Each structure stands twice: as C-alpha cells, then as structure tokens.
XYZ file of C-alpha atoms in Angstrom:
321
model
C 84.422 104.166 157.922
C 84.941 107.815 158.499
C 85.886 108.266 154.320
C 83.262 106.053 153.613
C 80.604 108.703 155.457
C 82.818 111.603 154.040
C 82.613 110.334 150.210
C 78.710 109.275 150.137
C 78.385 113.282 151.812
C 80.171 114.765 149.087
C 78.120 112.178 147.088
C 75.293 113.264 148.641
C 75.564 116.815 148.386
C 77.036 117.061 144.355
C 74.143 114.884 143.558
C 75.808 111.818 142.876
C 73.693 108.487 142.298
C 76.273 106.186 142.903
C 76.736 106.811 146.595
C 80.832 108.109 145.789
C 83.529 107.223 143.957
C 85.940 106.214 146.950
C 86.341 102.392 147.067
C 88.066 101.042 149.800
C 90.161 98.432 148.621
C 92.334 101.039 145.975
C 92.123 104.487 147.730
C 92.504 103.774 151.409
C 96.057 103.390 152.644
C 96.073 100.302 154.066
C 93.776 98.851 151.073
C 94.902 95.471 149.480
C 95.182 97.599 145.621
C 96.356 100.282 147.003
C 98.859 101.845 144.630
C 101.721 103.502 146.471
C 102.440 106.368 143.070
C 98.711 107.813 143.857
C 100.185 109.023 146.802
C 101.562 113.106 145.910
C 105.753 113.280 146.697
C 105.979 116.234 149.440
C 109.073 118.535 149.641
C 109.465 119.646 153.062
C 112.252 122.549 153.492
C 114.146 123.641 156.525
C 115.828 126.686 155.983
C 118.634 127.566 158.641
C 121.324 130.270 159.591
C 123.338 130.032 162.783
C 120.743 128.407 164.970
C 121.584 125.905 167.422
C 121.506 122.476 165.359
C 122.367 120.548 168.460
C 123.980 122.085 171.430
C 127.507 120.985 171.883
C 129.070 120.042 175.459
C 130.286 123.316 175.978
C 126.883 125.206 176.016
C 125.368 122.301 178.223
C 128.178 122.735 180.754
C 127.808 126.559 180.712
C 125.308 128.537 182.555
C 125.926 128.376 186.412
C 128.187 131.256 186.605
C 126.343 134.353 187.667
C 128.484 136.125 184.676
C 126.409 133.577 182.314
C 123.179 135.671 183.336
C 124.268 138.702 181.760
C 123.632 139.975 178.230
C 127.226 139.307 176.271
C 128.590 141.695 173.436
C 129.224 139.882 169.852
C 132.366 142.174 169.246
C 133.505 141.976 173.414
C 133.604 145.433 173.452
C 130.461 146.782 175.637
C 129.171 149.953 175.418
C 126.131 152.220 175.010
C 124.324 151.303 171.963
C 126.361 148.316 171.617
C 124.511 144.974 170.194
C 123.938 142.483 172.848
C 123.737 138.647 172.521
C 121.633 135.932 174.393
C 123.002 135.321 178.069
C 124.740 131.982 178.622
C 122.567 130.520 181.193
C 120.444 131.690 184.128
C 123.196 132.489 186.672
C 122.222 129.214 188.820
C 122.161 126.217 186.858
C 123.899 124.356 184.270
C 121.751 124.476 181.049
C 121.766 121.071 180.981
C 120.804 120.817 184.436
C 117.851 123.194 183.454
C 116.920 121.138 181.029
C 116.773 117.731 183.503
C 114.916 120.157 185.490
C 112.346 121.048 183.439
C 112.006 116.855 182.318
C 113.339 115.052 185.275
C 111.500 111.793 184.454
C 113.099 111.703 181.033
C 116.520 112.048 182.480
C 116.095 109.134 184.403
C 114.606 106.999 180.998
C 117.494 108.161 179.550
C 120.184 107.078 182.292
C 118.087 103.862 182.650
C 118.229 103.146 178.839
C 121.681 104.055 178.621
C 122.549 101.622 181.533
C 120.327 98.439 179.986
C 121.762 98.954 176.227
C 125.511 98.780 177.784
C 126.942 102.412 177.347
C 127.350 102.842 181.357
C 127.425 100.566 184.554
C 125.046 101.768 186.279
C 121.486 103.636 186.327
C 122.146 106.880 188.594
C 120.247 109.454 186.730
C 122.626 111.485 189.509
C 125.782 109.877 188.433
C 125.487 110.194 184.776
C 124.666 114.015 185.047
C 128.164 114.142 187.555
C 129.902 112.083 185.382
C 128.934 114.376 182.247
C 129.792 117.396 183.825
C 133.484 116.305 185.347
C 134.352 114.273 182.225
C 134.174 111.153 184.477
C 132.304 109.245 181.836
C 133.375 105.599 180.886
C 136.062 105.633 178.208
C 135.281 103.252 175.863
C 132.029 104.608 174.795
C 132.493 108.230 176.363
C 131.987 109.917 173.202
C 128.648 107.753 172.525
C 127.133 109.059 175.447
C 127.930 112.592 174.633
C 126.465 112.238 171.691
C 122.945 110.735 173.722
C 123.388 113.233 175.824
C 123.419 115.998 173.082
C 120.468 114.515 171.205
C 118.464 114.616 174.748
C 119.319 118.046 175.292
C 118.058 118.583 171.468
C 114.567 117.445 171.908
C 114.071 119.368 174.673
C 115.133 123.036 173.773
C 114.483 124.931 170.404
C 117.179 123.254 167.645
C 117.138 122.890 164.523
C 117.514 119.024 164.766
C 114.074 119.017 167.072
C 112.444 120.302 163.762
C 114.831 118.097 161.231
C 113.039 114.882 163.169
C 110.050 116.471 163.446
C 109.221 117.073 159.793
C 110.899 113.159 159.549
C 107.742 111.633 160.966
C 105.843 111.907 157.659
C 108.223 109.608 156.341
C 108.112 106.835 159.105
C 104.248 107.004 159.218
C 104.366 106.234 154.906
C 107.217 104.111 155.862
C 104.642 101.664 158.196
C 102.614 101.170 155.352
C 102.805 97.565 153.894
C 102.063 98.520 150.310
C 104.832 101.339 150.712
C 106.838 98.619 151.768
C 106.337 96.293 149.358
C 106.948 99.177 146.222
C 110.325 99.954 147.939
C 111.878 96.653 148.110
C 111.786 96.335 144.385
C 114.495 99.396 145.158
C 117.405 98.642 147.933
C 119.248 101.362 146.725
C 116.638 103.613 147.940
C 115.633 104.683 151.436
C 112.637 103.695 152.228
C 109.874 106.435 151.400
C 112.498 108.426 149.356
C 109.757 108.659 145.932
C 107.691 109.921 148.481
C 108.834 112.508 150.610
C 112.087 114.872 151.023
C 113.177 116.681 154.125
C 115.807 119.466 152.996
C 117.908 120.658 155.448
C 118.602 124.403 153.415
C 121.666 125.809 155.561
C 122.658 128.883 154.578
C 126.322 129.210 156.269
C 127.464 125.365 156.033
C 130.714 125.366 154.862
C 131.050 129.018 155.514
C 133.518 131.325 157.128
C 130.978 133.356 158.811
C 129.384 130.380 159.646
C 129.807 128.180 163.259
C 132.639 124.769 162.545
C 130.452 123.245 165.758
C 126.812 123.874 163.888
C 129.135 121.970 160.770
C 129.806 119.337 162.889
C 126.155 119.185 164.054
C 124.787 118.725 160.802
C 126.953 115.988 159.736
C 126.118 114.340 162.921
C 122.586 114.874 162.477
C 122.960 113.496 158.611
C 125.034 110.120 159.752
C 122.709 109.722 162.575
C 119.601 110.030 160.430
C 120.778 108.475 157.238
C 118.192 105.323 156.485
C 115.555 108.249 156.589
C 115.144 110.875 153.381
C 117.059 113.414 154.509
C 119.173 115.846 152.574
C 121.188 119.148 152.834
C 121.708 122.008 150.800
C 124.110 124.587 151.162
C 125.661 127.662 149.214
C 129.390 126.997 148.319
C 132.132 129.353 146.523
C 135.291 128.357 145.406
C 138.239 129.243 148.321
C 135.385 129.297 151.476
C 135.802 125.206 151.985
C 138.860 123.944 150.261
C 137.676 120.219 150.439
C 134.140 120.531 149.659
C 134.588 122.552 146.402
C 137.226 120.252 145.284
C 134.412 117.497 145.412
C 131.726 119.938 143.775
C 134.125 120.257 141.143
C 134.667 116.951 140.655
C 131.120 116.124 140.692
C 130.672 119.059 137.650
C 133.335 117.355 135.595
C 132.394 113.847 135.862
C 128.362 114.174 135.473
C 128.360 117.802 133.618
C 131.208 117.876 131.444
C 132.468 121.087 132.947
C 136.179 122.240 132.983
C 138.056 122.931 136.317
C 137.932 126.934 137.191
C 134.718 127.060 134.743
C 132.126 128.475 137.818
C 132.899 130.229 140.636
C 129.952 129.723 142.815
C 127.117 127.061 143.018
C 124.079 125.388 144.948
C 124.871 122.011 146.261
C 122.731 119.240 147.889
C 124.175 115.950 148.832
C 123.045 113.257 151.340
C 125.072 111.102 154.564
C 127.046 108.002 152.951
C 127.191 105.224 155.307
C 129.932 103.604 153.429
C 131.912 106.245 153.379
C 131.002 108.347 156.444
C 130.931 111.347 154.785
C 128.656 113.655 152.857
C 127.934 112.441 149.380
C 127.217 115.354 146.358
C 123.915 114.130 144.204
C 123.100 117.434 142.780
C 124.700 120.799 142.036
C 123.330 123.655 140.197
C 126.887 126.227 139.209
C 126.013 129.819 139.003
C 127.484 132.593 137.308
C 126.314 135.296 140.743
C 126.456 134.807 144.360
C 123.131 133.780 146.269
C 123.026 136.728 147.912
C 123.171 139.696 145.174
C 124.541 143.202 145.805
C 127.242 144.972 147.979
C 127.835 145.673 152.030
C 124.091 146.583 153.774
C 122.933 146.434 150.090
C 122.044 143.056 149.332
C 119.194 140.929 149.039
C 117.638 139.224 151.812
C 119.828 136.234 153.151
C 116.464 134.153 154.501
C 114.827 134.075 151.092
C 117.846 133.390 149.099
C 118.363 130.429 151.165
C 114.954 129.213 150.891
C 115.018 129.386 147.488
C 118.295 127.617 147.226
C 116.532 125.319 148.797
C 113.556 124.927 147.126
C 115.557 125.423 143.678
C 116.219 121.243 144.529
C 112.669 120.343 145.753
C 111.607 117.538 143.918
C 107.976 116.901 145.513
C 104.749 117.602 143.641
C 103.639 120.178 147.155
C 106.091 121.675 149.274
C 105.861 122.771 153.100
C-alpha cells in the first residue's frame, strides 16, 4: 500500500493521468510476476588489513593480568618516542569475561543452546566459562565449542566477521523471497542469491608474511562456516610469499588462461570456501606485471586504496557499497 500511495504521488505530482506506472503484481517483491533479473546485482566490499577477524582463544583468555592494562611496544623495546600498541585487557578481567559482562543474558542463551543441541552436558553459563578458561571442555566436541565460543565473542566486539555477516543479511532477506527462490533452483550449482548480490571479503595481507597466520586461519573459518551464503575473498599474492597458494594460482593461469609456469610474478586472486574439498577454491585471477602497492620503502602508494581496488577490480554487481 505504501508504493501504491508513493507511485500515484509521483503520478500526481509529474502530471501523470494514469494514476502511476507501478503495478503490483510485476514490481513488488513478493508479486506473483515478479521477475527476479529486475532486481540490480549489488557488490558489497570489505576491505581489511590486520584487524581482528575473529578473536582466537588466546586473546579471550588474556586480559586479567594487571601487566595486560598497560600500553605494549610492537618492537618490545620501550622507550621515549617509542610506538605503542593496544593494551591486552583491562587489568581485571578476562576479555572474554568482559564481554559476558557486558551481555550476560546472551551468555547464558549461548550455554543453554549449546547444552540442548548436544555439544556439553550441562547448562552452567558458570561452568562453560570455567571450563573454557582451564581447557576443561568435553573432548569430543572441544574444538566445536571453541569455535561457538569464538563466533560469540565476534558479534559482540568490533571484528571483521561482525561486519562479513552483517553486510550477509542482504542476501538472506532476497534469499526469503519465493520468486528468488524459484529462479535459483533452475541453478543448484549456485548459492542461493549469488546473481544477485556479492560480499567480498578484500584482505590485503592474506597469505602474507607481514600478515597474522591466526587472522589466516580466521578467514578460512569464517569462509567454511559461511559457505551456502555469497561470500568471497580476495587477496594480493606474489610468487615465494605462500608456497601452496601460488602453486594453485598458477595452476589455475595455465589451465583456464593458457599461461606458462614463471610467466607473472604477481597477481589479484579471488576464490570462494569448497565444501567438498574444505579448502579455498580459485574462480578468478587477474596476473600483473607490478606489485599492488607501487613504489619503494615510505614511498609507496597507499595500502587501503590499493586493496580496495583489488577488490573492487572483481566486483561484478551493477552498484557497489
């Protein structure tokens, strides 16, 4: 009803005799000839550095230690003038315990669900913090409930994965929709809303020696766990940084570009989670002659933009966020 008053207004004002153009069965969503390609495909891009993608076990357990409240030095070599990173914690608490803290309620959903769906036996919101923190947790599934634990901890604090499944929700709300639906079982191969929308997850030191192995292991982890969903990541690679990786880049170049081993030196990859396979799968790479960031020691070009526009060098959407 509300487009309904909002076309016969725009009617209204442009002089229209017709009383607007929208009709209700084609252009609303939910319309029975609705057509799901009049819908525009969205690119939405996520550039990241060395942000937390979700915090690991380590940085959970840390912060109680009245050491953890100070200011740290990156090189461990204090002095005046020095650089200074984050503190650890507040001196008191656990972060984790912080975080329970600031969403006690939640902590208890979670130790209930956790309890009901068989990872634990029994419902202490108490216990499973205890349990987390002396690595008292049941065996079998110990390492599930770490990773429940993590993803808690995730939506709660400033990650990258909060924003990942954040920017997902466009995708689940076109996902709901029947004729949307309907166009994408004609395609099993595809995830569902994948014509649609993109969510590019643009990391910028994936697979990188100055980058963070845990923030690698964080982003596969956030890929395998959000797989069905379009989600995709794209990362800088040279040759010698990731051994494994470019061997599969340059396999991908040879078997879909005709390229010879050795021919590029440096390239833009984006690949998405494999369930099969449990691993990352290449479906587009773009070699370059140049690195992505051009130029020599503090003279080079700006690391943020060059990884949002690796990023948005593989955006296939008609807008982009």
């Amino acid at each position: 009803k509300w487009v309904d008053r909002q076309a016969a207004a725009t009617a209204a004002a442009s002089g229209s005799k017709n009383g607007g153009t929208h009709e209700r069965a084609v252009d609303t969503l939910t319309g029975e000839n609705f057509d799901p390609g009049s819908i525009p495909s969205l690119t939405q891009i996520i550039p990241a550095y060395n942000e937390v993608v979700i915090p690991d076990t380590d940085f959970l357990k840390a912060g109680a230690d009245p050491e953890d409240a100070r200011n740290g030095s990156p090189d461990d070599q204090p002095g005046l003038g020095d650089l200074t990173v984050p503190p650890k914690g507040d001196g008191v608490n656990t972060n984790l315990a912080f975080l329970i803290s600031q969403f006690p309620d939640e902590w208890v959903f979670l130790a209930q669900r956790l309890y009901e769906e068989g990872y634990t036996d029994k419902d202490s919101s108490k216990d499973l913090y205890q349990d987390f923190l002396k690595n008292k947790l049941p065996n079998l599934r110990a390492e599930e409930i770490i990773i429940e634990i993590r993803m808690w901890a995730a939506l709660r604090m400033q990650s990258v994965a909060k924003t990942v499944i954040g920017a997902l929700q466009y995708a689940r709300a076109l996902a709901a929709l029947p004729k949307i639906k309907q166009h994408y079982v004609q395609f099993p191969d595809k995830r569902v809303g994948e014509d649609h929308v993109e969510v590019i997850l643009a990391h910028q030191t994936y697979g990188h020696p100055d980058g963070s192995a845990k923030n690698d292991e964080a982003v596969r982890l956030l890929l395998e766990r959000y797989a069905d969903e379009p989600l995709f990541l794209v990362f800088d690679l040279k040759a010698g940084t990731a051994p494994t990786l470019w061997t599969k880049v340059e396999s991908f170049l040879m078997m879909r570009g005709g390229y010879a081993q050795g021919a590029f030196k440096q390239a833009s990859v984006k690949c998405k989670w494999d369930k099969a396979r449990r691993d990352l799968r290449i479906i587009d790479v773009l070699p370059r002659m140049f690195p992505l960031r051009l130029g020599q020691g503090d003279f080079k070009t700006q690391g943020k933009a060059c990884n949002q526009l690796n990023g948005l060098r593989f955006a296939s959407g008609h807008y982009v966020q």
